XYZ file of N, CA and C in Angstrom:
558
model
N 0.814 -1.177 0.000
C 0.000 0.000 0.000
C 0.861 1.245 0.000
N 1.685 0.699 0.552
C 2.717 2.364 0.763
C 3.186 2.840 -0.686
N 3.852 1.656 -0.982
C 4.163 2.211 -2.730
C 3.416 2.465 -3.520
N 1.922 1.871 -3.173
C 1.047 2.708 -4.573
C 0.206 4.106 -3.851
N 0.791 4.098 -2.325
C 0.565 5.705 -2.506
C 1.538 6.368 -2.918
N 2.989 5.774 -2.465
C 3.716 6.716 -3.388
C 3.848 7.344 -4.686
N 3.609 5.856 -5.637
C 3.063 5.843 -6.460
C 1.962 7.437 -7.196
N 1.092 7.205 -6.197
C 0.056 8.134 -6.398
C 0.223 9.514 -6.053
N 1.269 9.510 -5.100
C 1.616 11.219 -4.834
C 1.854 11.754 -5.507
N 3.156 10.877 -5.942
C 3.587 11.371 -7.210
C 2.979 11.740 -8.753
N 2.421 10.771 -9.216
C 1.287 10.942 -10.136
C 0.809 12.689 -9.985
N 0.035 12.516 -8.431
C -0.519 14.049 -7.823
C 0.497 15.412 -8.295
N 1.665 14.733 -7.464
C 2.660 16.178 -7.729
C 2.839 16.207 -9.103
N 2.833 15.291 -9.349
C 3.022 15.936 -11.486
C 2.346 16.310 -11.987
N 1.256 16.039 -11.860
C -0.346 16.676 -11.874
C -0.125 17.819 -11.614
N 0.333 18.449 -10.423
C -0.290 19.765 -9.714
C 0.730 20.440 -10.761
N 2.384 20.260 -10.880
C 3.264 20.812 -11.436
C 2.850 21.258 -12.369
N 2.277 20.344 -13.395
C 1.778 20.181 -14.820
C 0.707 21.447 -15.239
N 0.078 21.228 -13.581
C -1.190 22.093 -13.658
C -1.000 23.861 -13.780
N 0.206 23.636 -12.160
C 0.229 25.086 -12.238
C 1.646 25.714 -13.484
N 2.511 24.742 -14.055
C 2.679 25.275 -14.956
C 1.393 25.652 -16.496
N 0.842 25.005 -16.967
C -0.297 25.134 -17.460
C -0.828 26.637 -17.231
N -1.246 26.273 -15.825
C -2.055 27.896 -15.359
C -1.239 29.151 -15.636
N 0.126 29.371 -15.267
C 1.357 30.093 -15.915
C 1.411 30.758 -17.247
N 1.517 29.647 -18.002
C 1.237 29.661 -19.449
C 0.060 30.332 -19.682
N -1.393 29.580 -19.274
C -2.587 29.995 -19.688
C -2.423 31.926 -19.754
N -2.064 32.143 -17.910
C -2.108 33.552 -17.604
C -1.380 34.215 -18.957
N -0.215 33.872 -19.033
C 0.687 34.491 -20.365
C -0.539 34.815 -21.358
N -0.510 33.725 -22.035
C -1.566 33.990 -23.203
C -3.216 34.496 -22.956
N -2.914 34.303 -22.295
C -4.686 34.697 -21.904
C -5.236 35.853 -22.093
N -5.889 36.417 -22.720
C -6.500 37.689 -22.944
C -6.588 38.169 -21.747
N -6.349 39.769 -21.629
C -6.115 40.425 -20.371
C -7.112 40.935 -19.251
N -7.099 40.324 -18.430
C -8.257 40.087 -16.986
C -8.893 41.686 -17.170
N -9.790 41.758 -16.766
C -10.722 42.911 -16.605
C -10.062 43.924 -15.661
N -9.261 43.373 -14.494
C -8.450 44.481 -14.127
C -7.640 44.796 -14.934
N -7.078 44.539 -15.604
C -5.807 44.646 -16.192
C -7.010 46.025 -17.429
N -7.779 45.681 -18.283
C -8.534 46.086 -19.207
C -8.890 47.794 -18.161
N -9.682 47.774 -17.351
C -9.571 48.694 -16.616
C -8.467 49.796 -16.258
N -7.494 48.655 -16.067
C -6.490 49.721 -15.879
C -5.957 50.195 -17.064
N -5.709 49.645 -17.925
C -5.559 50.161 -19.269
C -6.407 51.468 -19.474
N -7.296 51.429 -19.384
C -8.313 52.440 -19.691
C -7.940 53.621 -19.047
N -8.125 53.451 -17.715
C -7.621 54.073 -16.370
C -6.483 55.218 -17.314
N -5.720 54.209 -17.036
C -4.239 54.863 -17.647
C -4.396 55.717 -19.101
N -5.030 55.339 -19.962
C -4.657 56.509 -21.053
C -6.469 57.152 -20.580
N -7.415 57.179 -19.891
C -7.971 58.595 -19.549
C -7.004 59.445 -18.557
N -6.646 59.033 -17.849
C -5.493 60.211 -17.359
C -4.386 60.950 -17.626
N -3.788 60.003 -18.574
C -3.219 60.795 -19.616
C -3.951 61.781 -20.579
N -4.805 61.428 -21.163
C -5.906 62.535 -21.711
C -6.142 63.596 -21.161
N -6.718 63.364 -19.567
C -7.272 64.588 -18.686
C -5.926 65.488 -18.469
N -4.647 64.912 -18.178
C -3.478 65.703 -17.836
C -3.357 66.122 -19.131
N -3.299 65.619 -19.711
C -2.832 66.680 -21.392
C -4.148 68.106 -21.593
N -5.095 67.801 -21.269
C -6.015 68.555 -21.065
C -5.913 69.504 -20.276
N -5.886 69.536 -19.141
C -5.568 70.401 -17.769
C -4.596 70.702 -18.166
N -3.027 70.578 -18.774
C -1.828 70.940 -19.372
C -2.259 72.153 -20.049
N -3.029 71.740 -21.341
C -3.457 72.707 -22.341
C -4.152 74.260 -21.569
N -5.331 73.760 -21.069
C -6.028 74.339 -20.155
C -5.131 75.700 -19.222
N -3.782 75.246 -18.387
C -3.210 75.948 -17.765
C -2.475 76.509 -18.379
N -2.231 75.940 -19.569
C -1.038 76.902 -20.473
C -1.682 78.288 -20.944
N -2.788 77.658 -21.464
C -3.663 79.260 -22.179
C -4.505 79.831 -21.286
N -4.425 79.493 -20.057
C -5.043 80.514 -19.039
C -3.459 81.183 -18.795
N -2.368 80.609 -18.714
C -1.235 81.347 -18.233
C -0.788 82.452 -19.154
N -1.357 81.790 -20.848
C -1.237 82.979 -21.686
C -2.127 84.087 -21.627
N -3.937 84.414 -21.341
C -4.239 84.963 -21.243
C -3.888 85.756 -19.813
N -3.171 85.646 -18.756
C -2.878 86.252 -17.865
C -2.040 87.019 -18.165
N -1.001 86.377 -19.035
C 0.187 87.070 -19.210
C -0.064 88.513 -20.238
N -0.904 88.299 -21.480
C -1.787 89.186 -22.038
C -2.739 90.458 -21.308
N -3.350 89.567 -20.121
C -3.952 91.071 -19.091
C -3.284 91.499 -18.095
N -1.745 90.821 -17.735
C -0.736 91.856 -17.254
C -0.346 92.779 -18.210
N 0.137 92.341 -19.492
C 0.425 93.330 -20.256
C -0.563 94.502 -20.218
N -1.762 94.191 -20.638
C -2.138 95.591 -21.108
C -2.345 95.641 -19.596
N -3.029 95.340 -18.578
C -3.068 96.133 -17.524
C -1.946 97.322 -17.198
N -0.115 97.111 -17.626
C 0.652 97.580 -17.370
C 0.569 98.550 -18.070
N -0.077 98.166 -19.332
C 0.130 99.583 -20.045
C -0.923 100.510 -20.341
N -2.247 99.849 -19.707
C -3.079 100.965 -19.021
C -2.469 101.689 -17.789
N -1.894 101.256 -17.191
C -1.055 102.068 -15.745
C -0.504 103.012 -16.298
N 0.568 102.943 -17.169
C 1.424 103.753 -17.953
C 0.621 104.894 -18.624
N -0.028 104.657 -19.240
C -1.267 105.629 -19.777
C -1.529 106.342 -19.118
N -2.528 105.817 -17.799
C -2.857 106.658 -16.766
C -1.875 107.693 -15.655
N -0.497 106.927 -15.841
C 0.192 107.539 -15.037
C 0.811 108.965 -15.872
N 0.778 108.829 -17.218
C 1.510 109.928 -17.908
C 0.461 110.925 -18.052
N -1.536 110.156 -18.239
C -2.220 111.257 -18.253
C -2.643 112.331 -16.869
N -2.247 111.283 -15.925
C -1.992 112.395 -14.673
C -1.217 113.303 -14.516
N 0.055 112.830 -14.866
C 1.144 114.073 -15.188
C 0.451 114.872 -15.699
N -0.144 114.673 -16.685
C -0.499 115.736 -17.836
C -1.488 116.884 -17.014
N -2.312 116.010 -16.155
C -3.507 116.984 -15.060
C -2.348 117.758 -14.312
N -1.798 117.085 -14.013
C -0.956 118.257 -12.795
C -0.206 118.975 -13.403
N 0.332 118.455 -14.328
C 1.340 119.787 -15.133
C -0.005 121.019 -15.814
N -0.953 120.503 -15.743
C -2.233 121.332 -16.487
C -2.356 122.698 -15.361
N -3.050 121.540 -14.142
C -3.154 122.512 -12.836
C -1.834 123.652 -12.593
N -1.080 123.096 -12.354
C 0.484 124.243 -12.254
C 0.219 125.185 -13.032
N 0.198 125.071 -14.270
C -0.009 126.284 -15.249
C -1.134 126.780 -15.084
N -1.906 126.259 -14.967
C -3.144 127.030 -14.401
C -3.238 128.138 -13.138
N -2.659 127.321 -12.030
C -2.072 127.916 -10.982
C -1.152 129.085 -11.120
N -0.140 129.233 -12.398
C 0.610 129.885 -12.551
C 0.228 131.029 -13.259
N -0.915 131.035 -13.891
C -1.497 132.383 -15.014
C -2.318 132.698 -14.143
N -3.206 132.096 -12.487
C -3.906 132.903 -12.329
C -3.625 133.725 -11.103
N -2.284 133.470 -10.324
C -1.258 134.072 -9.373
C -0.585 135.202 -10.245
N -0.500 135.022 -11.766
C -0.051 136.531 -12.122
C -1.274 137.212 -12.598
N -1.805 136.550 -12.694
C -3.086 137.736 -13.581
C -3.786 138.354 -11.943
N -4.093 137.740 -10.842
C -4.407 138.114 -9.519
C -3.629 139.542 -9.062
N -1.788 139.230 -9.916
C -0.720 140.075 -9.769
C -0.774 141.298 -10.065
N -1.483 141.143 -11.508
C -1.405 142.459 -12.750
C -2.916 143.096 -11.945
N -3.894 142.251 -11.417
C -5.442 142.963 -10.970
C -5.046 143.839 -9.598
N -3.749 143.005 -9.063
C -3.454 144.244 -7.553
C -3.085 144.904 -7.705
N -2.131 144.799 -9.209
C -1.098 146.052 -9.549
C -1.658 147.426 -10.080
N -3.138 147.118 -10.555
C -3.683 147.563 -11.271
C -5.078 148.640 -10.497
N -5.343 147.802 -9.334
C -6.152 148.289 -8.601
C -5.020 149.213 -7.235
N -4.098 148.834 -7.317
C -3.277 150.026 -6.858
C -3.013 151.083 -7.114
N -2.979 150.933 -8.436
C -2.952 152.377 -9.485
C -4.207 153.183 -9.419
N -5.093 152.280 -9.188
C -6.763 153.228 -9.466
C -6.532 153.767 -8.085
N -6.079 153.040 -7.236
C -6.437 153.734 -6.138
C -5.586 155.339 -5.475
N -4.574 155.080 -6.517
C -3.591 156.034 -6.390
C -4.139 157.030 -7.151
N -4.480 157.134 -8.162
C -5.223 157.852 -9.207
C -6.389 158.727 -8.217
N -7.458 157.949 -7.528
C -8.323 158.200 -6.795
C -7.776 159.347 -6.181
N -7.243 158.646 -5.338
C -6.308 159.508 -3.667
C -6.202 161.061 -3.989
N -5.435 160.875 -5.847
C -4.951 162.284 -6.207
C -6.448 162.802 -6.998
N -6.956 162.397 -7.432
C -8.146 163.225 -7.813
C -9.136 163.601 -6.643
N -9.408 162.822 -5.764
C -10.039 163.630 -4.319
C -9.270 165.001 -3.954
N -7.997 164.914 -3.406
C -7.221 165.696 -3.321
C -7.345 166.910 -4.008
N -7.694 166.601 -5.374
C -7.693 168.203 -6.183
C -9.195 168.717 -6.185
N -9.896 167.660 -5.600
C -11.695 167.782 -5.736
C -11.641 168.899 -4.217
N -10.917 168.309 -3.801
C -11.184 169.020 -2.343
C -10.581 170.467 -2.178
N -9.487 170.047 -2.912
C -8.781 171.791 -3.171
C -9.728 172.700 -4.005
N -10.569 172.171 -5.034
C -11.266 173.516 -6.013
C -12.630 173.400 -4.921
N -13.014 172.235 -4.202
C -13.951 172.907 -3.380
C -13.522 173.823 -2.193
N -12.461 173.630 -1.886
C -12.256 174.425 -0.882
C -12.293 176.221 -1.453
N -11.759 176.059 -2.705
C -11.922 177.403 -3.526
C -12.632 178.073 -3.892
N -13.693 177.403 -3.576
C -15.097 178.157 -4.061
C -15.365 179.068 -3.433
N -16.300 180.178 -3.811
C -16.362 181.156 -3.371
C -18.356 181.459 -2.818
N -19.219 180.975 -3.597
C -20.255 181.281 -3.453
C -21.173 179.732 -3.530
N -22.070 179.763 -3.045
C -23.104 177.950 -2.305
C -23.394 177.610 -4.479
N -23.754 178.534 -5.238
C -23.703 177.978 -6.338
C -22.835 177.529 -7.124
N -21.450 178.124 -7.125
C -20.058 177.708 -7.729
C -20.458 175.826 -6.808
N -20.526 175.637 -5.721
C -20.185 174.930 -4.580
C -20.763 173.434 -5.323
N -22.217 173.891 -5.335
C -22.864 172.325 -5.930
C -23.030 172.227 -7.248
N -22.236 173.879 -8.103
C -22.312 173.200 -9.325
C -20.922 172.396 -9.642
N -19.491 172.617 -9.272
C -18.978 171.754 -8.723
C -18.969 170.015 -8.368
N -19.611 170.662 -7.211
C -19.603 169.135 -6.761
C -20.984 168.430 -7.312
N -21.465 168.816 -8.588
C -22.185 167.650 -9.871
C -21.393 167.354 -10.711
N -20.489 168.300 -10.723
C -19.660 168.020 -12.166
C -18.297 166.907 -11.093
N -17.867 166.842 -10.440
C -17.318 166.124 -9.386
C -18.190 165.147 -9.229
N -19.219 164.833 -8.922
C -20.219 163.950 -9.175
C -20.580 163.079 -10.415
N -20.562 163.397 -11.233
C -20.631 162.872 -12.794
C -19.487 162.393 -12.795
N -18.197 162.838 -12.496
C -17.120 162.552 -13.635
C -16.487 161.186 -12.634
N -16.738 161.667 -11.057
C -16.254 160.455 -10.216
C -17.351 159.053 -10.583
N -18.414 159.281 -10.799
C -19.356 158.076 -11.138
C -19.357 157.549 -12.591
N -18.745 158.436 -13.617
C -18.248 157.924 -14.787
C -16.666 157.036 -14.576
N -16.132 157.606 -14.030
C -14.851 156.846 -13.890
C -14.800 155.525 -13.122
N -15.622 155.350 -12.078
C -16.232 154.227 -11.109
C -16.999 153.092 -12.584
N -17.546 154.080 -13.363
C -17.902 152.341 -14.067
C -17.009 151.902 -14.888
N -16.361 153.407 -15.605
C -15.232 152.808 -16.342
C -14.386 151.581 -15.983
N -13.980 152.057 -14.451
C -13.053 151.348 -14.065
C -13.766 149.661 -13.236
N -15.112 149.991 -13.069
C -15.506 148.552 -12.760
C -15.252 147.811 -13.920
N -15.945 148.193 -15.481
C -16.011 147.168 -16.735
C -14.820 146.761 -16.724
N -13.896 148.299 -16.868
C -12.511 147.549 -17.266
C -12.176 146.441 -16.251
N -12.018 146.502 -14.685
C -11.719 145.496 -14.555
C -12.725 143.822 -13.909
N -13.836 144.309 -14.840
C -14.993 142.947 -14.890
C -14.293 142.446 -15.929
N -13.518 143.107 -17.163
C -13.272 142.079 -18.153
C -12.036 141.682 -18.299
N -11.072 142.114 -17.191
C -10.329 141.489 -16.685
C -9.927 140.274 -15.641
N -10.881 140.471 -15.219
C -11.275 139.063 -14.362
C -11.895 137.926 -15.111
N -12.570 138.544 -15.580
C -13.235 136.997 -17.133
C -11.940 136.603 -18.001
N -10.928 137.674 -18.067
C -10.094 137.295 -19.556
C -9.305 136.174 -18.291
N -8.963 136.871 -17.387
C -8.461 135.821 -16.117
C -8.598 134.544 -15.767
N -10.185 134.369 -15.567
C -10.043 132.963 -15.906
C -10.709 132.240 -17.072
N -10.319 132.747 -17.676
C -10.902 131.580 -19.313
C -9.019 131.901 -19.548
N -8.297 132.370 -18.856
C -6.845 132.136 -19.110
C -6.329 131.143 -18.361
N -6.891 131.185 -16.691
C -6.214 130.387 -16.377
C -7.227 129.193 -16.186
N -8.306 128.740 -16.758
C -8.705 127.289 -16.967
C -8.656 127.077 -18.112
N -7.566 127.405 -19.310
C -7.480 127.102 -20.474
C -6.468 125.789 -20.669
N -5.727 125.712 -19.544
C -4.588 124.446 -19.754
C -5.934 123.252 -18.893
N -6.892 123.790 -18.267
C -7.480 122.787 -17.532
C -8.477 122.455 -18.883
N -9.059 123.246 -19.442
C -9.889 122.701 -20.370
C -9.320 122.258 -21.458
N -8.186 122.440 -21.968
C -7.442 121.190 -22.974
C -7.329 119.970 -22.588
N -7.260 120.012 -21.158
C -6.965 118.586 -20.340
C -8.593 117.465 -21.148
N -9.212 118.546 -20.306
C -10.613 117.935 -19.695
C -11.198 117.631 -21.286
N -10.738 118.266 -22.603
C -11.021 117.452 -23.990
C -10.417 116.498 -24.360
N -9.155 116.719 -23.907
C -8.747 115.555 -23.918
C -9.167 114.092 -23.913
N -9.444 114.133 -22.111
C -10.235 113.111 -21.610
C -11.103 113.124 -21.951
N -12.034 113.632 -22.978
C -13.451 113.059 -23.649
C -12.647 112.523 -24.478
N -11.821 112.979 -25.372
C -11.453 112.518 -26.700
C -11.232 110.864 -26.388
N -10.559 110.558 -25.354
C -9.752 108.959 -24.871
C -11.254 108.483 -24.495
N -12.534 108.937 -23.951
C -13.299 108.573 -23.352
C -14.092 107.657 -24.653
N -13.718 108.889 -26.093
C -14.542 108.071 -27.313
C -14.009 107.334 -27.673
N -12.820 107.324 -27.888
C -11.890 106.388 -28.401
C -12.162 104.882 -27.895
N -12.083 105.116 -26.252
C -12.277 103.975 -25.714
C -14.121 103.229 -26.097
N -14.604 104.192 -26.214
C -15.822 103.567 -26.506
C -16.170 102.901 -27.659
């Protein structure tokens, strides 16, 4: 009995050998298990999606790089058209500190003018001799001081207008400006 189990083990183990070489083999050739098929799949959709998301980040990195640009060179724009306001204002500032100059210089003079024409008003009244010389006088002193009072208001009402349409003239080139860019942009 012993030898024909040995017998038979053996038989067995050649069997099993036989078998799991067999199974070995089979696996080799065997069309590829459903995991395996899966993962296949697996593997080139993720390659797909990364080439995708690749693409994706590249041309978002290009359009960024595109709205830094012009953002920068809207800055630039804006920063030179500010200059342009403040260099506007200065000059502005600067024609209407002299023209303010020439209106004190000017109203100094009237007033000097004044000072000496009272002065001589007061001397021929003091000269008078009789109450009719006196107030015919002081009408004609009357007239000529209230003619000279408007003279000298117009003249200097239209000095104050020429004043400032002088000195908001660098501000209003500005300010067409900025419509002009305003259409442009539109």
């Amino acid at each position: 009995k012993s030898a024909a189990k040995k017998v038979a083990a053996k038989k067995i183990t050649a069997k099993t050998v036989t078998l799991k070489t067999s199974i070995k083999a089979a696996a080799k050739k065997a069309p590829a298990s459903f995991k395996d098929t899966i993962m296949a799949k697996t593997q080139n959709i993720a390659g797909d999606f990364t080439a995708k998301i690749q693409d994706a980040v590249a041309e978002a990195q290009d359009r960024a790089k595109a709205a830094i640009e012009k953002g920068n060179e809207v800055a630039s724009e804006y920063g030179e058209f500010a200059k342009g306001n403040v260099e506007a204002l200065v000059e502005s500032t600067k024609i209407f500190a002299a023209g303010l100059q020439d209106l004190g210089k000017g109203y100094v003079a009237e007033g000097k003018t004044v000072l000496e024409t009272v002065t001589a008003d007061v001397k021929e009244l003091a000269a008078v001799k009789s109450p009719a010389d006196f107030f015919k006088l002081q009408g004609e002193i009357l007239r000529r001081n209230f003619d000279a009072a408007v003279a000298a208001g117009s003249k200097n009402s239209e000095k104050a207008v020429k004043l400032a349409n002088d000195a908001f003239a660098p501000i209003q080139d500005r300010v067409s400006l900025a419509i002009e860019k305003v259409k442009k942009a539109a």
